CSV table of C-alpha atoms and ligand atoms in Angstrom, one decimal:
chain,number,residue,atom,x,y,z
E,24,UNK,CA,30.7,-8.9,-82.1
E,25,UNK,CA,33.4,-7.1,-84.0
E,26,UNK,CA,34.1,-9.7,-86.7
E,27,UNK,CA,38.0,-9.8,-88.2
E,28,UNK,CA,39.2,-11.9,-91.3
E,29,UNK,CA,42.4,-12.6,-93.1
E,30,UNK,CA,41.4,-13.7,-96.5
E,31,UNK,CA,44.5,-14.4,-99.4
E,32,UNK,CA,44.4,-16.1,-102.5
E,33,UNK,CA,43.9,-19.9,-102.1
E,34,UNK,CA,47.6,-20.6,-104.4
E,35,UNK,CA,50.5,-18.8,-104.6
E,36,UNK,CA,53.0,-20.5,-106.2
E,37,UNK,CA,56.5,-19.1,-106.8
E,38,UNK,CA,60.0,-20.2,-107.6
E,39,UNK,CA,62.2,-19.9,-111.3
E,40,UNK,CA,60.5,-21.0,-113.6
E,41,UNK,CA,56.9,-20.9,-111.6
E,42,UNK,CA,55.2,-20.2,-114.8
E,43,UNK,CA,55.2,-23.7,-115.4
E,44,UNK,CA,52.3,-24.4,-113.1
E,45,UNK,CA,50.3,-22.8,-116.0
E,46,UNK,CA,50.7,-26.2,-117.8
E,47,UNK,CA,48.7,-27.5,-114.8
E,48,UNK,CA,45.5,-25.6,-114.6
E,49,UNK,CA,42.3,-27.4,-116.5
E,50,UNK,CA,39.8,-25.7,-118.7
E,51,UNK,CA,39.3,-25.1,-122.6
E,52,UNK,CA,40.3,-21.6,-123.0
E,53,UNK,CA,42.3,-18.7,-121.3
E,54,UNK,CA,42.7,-14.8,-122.1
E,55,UNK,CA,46.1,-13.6,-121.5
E,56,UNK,CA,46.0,-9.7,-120.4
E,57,UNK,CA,49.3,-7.7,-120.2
E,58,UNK,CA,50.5,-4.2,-120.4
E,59,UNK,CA,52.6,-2.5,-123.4
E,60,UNK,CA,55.5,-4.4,-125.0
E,61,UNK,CA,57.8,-5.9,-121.8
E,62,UNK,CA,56.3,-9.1,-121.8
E,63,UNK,CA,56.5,-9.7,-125.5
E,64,UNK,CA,60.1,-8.7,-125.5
E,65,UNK,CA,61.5,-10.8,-123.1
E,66,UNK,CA,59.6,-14.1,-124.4
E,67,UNK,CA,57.4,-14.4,-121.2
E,68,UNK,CA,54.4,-13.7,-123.2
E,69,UNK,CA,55.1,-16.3,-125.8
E,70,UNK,CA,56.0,-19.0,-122.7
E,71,UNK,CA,52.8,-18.0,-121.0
E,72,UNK,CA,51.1,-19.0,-123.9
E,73,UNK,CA,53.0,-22.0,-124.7
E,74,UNK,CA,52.4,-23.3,-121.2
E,75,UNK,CA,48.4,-22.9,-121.4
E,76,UNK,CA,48.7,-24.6,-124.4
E,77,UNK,CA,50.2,-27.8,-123.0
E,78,UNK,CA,47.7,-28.0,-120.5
E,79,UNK,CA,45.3,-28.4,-123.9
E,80,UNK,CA,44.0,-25.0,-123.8
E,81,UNK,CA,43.1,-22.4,-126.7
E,82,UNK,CA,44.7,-18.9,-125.9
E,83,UNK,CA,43.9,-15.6,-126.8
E,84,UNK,CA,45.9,-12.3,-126.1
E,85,UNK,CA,44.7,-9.0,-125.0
E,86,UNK,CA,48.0,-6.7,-124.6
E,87,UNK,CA,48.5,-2.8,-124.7
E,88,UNK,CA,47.4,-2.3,-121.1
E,89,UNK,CA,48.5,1.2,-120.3
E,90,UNK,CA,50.3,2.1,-117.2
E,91,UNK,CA,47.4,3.5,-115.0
E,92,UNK,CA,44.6,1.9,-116.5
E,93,UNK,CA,41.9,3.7,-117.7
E,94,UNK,CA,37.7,2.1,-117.6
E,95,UNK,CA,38.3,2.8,-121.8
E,96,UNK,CA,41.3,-0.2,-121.9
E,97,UNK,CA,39.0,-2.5,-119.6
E,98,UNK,CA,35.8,-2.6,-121.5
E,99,UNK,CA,37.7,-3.2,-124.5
E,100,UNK,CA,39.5,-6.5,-122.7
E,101,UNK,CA,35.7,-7.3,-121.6
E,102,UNK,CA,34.3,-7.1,-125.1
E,103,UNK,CA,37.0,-9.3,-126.5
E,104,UNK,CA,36.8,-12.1,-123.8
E,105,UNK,CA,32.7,-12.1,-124.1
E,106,UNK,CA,33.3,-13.0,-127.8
E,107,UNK,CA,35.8,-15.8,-126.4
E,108,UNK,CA,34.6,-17.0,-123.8
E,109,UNK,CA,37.7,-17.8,-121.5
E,110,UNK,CA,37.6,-19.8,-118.2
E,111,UNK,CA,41.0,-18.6,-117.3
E,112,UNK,CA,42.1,-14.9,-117.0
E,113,UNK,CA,45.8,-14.8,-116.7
E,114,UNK,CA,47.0,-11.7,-116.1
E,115,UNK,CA,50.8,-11.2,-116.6
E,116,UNK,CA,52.8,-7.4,-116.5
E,117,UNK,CA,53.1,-4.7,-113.7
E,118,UNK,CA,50.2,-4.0,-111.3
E,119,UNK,CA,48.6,-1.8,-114.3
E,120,UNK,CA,47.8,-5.3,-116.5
E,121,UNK,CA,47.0,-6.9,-113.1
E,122,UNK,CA,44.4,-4.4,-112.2
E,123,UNK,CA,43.0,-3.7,-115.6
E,124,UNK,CA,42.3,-7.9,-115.6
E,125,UNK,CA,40.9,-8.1,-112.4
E,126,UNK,CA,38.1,-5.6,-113.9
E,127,UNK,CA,37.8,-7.0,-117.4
E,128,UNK,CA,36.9,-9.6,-115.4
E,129,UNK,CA,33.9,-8.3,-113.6
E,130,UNK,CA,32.3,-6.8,-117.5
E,131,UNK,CA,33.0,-9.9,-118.7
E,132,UNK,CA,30.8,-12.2,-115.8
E,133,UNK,CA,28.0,-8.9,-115.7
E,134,UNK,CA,28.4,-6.8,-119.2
E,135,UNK,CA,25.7,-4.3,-117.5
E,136,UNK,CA,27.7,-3.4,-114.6
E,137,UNK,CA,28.0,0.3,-113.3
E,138,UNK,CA,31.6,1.7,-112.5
E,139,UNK,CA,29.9,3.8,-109.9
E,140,UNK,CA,28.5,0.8,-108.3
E,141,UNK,CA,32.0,-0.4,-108.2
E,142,UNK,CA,33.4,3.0,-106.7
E,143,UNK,CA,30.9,2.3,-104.0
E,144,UNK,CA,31.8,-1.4,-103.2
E,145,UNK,CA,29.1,-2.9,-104.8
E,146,UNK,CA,30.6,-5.9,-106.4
E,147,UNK,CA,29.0,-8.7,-108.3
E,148,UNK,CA,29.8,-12.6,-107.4
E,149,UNK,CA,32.4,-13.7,-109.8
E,150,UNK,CA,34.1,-17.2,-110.7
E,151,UNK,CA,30.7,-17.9,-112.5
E,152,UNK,CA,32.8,-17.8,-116.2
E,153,UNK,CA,36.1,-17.6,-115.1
E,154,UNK,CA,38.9,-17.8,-112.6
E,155,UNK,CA,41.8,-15.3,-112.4
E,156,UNK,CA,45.4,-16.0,-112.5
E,157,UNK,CA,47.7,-13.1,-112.0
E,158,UNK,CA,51.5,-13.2,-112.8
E,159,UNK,CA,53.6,-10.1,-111.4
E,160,UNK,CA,56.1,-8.6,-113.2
E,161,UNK,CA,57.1,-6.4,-110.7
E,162,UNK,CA,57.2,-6.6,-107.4
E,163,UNK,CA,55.5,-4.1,-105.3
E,164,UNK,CA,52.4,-3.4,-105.8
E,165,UNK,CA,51.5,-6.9,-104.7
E,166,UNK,CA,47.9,-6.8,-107.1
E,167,UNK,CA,48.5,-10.5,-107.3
E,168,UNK,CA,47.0,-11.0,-103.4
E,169,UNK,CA,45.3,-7.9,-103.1
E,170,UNK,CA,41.4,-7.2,-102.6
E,171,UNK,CA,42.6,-4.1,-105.0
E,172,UNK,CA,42.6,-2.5,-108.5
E,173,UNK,CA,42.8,1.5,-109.1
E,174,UNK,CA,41.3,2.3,-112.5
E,175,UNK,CA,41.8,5.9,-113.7
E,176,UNK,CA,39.8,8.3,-115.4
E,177,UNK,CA,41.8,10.1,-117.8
E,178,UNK,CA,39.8,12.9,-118.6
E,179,UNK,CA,40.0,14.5,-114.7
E,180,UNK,CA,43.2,12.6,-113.7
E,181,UNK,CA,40.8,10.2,-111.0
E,182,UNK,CA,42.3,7.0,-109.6
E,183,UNK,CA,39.8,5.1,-108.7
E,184,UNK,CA,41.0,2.5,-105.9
E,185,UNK,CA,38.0,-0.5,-106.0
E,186,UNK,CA,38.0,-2.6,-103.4
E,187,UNK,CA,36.5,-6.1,-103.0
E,188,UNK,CA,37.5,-9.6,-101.9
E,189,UNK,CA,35.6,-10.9,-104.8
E,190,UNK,CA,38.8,-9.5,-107.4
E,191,UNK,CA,41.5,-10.9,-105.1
E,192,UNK,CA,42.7,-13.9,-107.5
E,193,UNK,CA,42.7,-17.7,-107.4
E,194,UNK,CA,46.1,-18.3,-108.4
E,195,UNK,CA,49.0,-16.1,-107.6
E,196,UNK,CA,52.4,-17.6,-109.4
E,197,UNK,CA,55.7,-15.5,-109.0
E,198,UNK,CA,58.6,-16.5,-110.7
E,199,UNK,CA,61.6,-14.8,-110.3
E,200,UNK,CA,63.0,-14.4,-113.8
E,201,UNK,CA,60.4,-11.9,-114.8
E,202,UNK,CA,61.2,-9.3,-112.8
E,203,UNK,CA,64.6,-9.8,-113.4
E,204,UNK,CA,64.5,-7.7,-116.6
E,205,UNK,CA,63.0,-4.8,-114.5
E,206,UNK,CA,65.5,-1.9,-114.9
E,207,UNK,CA,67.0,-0.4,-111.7
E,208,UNK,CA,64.9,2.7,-111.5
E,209,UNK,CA,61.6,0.6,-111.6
E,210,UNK,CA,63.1,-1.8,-109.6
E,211,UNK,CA,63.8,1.1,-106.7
E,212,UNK,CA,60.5,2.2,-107.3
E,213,UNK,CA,58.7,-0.6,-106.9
E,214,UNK,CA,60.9,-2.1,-103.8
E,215,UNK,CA,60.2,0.5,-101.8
E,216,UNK,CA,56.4,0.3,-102.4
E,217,UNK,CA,57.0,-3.1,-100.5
E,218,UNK,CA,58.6,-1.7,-97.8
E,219,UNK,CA,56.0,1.0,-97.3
E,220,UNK,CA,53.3,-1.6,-97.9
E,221,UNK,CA,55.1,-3.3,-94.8
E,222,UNK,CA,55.7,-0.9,-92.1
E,223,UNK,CA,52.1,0.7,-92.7
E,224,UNK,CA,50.8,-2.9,-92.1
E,225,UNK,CA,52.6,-3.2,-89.1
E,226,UNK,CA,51.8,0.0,-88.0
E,227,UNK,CA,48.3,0.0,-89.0
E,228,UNK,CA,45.3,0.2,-86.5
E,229,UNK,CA,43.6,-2.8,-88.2
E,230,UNK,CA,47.4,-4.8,-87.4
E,231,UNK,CA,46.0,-8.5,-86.2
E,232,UNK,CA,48.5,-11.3,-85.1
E,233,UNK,CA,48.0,-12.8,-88.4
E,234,UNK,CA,49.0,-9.8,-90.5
E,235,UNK,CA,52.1,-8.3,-88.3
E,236,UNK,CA,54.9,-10.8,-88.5
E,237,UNK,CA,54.2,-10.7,-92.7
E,238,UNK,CA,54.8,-7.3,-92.5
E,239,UNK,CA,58.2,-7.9,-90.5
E,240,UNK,CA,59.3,-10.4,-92.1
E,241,UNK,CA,58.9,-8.3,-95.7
E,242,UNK,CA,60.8,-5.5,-94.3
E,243,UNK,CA,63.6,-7.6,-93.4
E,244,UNK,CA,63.3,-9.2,-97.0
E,245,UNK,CA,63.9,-5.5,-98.2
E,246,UNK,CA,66.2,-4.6,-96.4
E,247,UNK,CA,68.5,-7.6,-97.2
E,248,UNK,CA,67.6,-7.5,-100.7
E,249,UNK,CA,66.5,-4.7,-102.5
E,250,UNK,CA,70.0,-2.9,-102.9
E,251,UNK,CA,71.4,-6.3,-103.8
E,252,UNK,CA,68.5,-6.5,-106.6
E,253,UNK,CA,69.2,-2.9,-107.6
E,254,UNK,CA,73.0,-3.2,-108.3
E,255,UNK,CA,72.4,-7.2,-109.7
E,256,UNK,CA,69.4,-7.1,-111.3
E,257,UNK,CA,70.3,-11.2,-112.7
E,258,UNK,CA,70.7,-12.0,-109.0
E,259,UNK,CA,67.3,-14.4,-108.8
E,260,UNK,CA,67.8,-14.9,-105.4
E,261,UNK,CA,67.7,-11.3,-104.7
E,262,UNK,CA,64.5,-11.1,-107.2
E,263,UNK,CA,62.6,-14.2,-105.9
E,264,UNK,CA,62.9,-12.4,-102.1
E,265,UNK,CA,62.0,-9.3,-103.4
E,266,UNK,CA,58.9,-11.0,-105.6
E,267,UNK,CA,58.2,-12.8,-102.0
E,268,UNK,CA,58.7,-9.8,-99.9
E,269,UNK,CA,56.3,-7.9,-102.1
E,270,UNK,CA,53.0,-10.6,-102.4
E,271,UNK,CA,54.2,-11.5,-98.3
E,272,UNK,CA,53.3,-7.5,-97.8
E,273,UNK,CA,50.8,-7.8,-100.1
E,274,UNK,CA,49.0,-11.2,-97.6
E,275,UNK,CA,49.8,-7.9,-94.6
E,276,UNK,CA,47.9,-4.6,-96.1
E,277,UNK,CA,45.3,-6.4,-98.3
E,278,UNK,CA,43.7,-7.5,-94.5
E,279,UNK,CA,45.1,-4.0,-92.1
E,280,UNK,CA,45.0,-1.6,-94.7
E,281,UNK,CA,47.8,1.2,-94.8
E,282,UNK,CA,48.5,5.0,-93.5
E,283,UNK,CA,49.5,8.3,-94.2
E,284,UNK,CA,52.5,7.2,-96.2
E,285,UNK,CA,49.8,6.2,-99.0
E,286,UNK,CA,47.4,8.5,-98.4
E,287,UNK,CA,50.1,11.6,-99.6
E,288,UNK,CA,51.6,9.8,-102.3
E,289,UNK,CA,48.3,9.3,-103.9
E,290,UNK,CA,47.2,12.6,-103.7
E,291,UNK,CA,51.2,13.9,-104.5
E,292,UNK,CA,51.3,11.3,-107.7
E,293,UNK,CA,47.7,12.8,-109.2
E,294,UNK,CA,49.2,16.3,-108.7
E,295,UNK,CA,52.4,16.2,-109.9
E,296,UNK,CA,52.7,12.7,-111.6
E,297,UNK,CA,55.6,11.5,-109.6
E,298,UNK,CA,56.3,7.7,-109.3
E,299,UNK,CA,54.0,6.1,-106.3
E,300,UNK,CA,56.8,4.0,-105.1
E,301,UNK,CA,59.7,6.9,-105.2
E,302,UNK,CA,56.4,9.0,-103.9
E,303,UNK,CA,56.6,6.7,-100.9
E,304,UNK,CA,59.9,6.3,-100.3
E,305,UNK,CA,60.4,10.3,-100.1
E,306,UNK,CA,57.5,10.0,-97.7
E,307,UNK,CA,57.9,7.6,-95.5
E,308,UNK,CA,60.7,8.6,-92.9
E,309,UNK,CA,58.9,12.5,-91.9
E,310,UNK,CA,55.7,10.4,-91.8
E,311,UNK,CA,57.6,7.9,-89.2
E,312,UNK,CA,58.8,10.9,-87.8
E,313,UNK,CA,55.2,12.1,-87.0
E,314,UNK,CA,53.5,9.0,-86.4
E,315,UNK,CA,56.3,7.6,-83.6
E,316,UNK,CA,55.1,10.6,-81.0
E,317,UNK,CA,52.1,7.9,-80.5
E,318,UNK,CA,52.8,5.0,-81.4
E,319,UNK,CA,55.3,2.7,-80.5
E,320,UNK,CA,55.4,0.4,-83.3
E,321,UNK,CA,57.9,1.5,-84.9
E,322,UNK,CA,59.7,0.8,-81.6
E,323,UNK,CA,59.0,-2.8,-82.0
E,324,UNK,CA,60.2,-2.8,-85.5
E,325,UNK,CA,63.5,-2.0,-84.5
E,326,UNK,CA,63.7,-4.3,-82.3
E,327,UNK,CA,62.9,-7.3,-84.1
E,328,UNK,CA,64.8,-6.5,-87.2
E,329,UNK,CA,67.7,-5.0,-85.0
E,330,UNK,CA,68.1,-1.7,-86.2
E,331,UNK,CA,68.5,1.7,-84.4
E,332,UNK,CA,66.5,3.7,-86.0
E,333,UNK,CA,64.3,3.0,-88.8
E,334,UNK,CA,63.9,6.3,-89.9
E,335,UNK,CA,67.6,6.7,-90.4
E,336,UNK,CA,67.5,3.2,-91.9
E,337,UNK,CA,65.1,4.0,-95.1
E,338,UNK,CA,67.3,7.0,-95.8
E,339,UNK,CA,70.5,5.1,-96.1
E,340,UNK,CA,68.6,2.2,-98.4
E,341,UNK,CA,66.9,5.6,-100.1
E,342,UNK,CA,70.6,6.3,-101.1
E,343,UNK,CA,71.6,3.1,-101.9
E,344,UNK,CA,69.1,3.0,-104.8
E,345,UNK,CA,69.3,6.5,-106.4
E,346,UNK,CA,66.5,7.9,-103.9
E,347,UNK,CA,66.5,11.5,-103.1
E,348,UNK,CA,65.6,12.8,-99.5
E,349,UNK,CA,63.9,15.3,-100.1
E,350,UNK,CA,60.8,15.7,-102.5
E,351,UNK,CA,61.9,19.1,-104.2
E,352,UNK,CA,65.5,17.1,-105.5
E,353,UNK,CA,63.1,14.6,-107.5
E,354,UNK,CA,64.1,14.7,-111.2
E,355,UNK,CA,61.7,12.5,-113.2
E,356,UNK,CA,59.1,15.3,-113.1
E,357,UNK,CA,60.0,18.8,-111.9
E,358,UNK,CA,58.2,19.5,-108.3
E,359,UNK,CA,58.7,23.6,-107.9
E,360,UNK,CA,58.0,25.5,-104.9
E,361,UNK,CA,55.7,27.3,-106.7
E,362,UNK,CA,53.3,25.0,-107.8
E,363,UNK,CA,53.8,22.8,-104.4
E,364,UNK,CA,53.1,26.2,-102.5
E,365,UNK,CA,49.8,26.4,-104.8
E,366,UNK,CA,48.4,23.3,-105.0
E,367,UNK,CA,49.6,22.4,-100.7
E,368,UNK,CA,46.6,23.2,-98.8
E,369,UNK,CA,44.0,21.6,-101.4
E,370,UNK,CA,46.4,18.3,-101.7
E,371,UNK,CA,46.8,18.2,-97.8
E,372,UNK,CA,42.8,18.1,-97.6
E,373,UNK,CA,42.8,15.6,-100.2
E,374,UNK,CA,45.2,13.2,-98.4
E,375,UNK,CA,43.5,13.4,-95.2
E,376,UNK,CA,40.4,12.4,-97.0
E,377,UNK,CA,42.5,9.6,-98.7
E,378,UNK,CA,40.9,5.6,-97.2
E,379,UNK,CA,44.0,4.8,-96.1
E,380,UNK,CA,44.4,7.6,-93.2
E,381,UNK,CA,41.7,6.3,-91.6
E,382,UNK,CA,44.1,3.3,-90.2
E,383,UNK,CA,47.1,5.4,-89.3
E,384,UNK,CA,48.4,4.9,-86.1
E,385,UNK,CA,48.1,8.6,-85.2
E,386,UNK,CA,44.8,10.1,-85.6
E,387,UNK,CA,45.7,13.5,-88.0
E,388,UNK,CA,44.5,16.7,-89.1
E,389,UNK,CA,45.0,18.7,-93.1
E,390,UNK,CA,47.2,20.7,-90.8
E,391,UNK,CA,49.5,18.0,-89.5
E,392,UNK,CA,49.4,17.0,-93.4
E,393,UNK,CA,50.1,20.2,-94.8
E,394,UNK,CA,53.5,19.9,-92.5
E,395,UNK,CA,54.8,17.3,-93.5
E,396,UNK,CA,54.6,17.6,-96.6
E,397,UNK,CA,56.7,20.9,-95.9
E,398,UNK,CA,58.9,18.5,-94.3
E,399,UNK,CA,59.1,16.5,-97.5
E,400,UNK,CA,59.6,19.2,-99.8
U,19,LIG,P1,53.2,-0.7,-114.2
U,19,LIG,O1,52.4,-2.0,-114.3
U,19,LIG,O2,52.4,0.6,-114.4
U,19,LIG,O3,54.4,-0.8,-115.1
U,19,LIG,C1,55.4,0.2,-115.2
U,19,LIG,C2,56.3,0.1,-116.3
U,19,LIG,O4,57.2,-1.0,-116.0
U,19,LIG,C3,55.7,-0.2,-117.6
U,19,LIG,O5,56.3,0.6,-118.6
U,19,LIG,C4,56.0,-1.7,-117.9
U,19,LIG,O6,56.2,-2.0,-119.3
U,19,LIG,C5,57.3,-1.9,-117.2
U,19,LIG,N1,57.6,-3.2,-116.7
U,19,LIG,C6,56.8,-4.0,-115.9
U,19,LIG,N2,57.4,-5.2,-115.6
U,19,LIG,C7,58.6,-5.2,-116.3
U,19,LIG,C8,59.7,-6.1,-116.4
U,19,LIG,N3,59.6,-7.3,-115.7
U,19,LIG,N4,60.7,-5.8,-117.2
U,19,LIG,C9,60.8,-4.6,-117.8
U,19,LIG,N5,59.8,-3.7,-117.7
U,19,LIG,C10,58.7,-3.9,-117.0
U,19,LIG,O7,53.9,-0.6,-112.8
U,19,LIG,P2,53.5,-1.1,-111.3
U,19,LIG,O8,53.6,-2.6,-111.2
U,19,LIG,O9,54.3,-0.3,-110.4
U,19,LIG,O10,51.9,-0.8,-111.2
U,19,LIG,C11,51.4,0.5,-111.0
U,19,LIG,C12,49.9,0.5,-111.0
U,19,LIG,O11,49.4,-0.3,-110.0
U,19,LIG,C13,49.3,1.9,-110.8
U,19,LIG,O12,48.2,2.0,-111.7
U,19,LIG,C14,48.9,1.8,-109.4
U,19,LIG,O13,47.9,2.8,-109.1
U,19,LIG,C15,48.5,0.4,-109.2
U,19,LIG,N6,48.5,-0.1,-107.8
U,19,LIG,C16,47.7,-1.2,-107.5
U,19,LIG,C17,47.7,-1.8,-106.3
U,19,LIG,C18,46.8,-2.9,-106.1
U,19,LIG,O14,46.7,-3.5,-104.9
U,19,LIG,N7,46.1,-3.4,-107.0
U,19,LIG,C19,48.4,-1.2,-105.2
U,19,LIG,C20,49.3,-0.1,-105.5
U,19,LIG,C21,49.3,0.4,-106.8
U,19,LIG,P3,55.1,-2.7,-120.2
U,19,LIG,O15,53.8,-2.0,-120.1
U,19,LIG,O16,55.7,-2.7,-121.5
U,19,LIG,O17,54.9,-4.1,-119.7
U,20,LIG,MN1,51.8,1.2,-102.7
């Protein structure tokens, strides 16, 4: 027997002003992890803090989290919370704080643990020290339900996606007005890492009943919301659907797993350093483009958000929030047709090597990579 699962965190609790239920949790002390100085500049830091410490709890603070973490930044979090001794993790920033936590986590419960082992899904049993709150301050990579956390290796540029159940946290609390102080770019970005999060759930050929109408129901939240959150960033209805949206797509992939659409803006973003999100949003309407010829999922997804053609859809919201079409008019890093013609064929075979390909709804070849990416360009 073929055994299937949907596993989540056991809370997620969201709302303005979620960060409250901190002041709930019981235990004697919590390690706050975060990333560089966002957190600490808005206050939310400072309120995370102060709300542990109603619930009668010492606090200790391990910031400077880098944006794509590297194993360096997570032993040091581990060292300082095995001199503390915490019972709560709380993890508050973008999915780089989130996923750095989730693996302090692990040194801290088994000091002697071997990164290779976790490469290989070996993972230890946690929750025997501590439990793991995460608090997103963006919302898209949806670390906050995910089985997930990709660790890098600065020296050869290596992101290492880890995957285990065991890291997915207890607690899950998003509250609208952190996010809210996300500029627009990041807020693009990131909101279109939902909505590719989404579609390859839905698409995906691990998609159960349990995971599909998630994954609709965060691309309609994207739809509706993300340009609204992009020209308002205040709006906190627009930000708490777009938090929602994002953890909601999150509850969809961590179970089906995703497609091509991640597979080439991993391998695109470790050659060339491009955003993932604006990676994916480039992406995604040649790889719909390609997958449709055998699958008709994307024909259903038309249908029940009551669009024409989806495609043609992303490109408009693409425009909408300072997108480009085509990979070769991206202007955060420079993407010439020289080095693209150079590195193609080896980043083609990489991507089709990528874990995600594996549940595409088209079965693919480095060939049938290598051409879209043309297409991209
Ligand atoms: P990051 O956590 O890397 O943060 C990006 C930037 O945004 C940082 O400079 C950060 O500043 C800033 N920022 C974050 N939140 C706010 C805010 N509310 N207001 C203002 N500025 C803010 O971005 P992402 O969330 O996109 O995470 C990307 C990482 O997650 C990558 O390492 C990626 O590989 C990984 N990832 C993980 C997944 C998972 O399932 N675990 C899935 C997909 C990707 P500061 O540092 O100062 O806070
Ligand atoms: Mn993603």
């Amino acid at each position: 027997m073929a055994l299937q699962w949907f596993r989540v965190p056991k809370d997620i609790v969201f709302g303005e002003n979620s960060i409250e239920y901190l002041a709930t949790l019981k235990g004697q002390k919590a390690t706050l992890v975060t990333g560089g100085s966002s957190m600490k500049k808005y206050g939310f830091l400072d309120e995370a803090k102060k709300q542990l410490e109603k619930a009668g709890m010492e606090v200790s603070i391990i910031d400077g989290v880098e944006p794509n973490p590297s194993i360096e930044t997570v032993l040091r979090g581990a060292n300082e919370m095995i001199t503390f001794k915490p019972d709560w993790i709380v993890a508050i920033g973008g999915g780089s704080a989130l996923d750095a936590a989730k693996i302090m986590w692990i040194y801290y419960e088994y000091p002697d643990t071997k990164f290779e082992d976790l490469i290989n899904g070996i993972f230890p049993e946690l929750r025997k020290k501590a439990h793991f709150v995460a608090i997103p301050s963006t919302s898209g990579t949806a670390s906050e339900i995910t089985a997930f956390s990709v660790i890098t290796d600065p020296e050869n540029h290596i992101k290492y996606p880890l995957v285990s159940y065991e890291i997915t946290p207890d607690i899950a609390i998003l509250d609208a007005v952190i996010p809210s102080k996300m500029p627009p770019h990041i807020t693009a970005h990131t909101g279109m890492d939902v909505l590719a999060h989404a579609i390859e759930a839905f698409v995906s050929k691990n998609a159960t009943s349990y995971t599909s109408p998630l994954a609709i129901e965060a691309i309609k939240l994207v739809f509706s919301q993300l340009p609204v959150a992009y020209k308002d960033g205040e709006n906190l209805n627009a930000r708490q659907d777009m938090h929602n949206a994002s953890t909601i797509a999150g509850m969809a992939f961590t179970n089906s797993s995703l497609g091509l659409v991640h597979s080439l803006a991993h391998k695109i973003g470790g050659e060339f350093g491009i955003t993932h999100g604006l990676a994916n949003a480039i992406l995604m309407p040649y790889i719909i483009d390609y997958n449709r010829k055998e699958s008709d999922r994307y024909d259903e997804i038309e249908k029940l958000i009551g669009v024409k053609n989806l495609a043609d859809e992303i490109k408009k919201i693409n425009k909408q929030v300072g997108i480009p079409l085509t990979l070769k008019e991206v202007t955060e890093v420079e993407i010439t047709e020289e080095k693209f013609n150079e590195v193609l064929e080896r980043m083609s075979k990489n991507a089709f090597d990528d874990p995600c390909t594996g549940t595409n709804p088209r079965d693919s070849c480095p060939n049938d990579v290598q051409e879209i990416f043309k297409a991209a360009y």
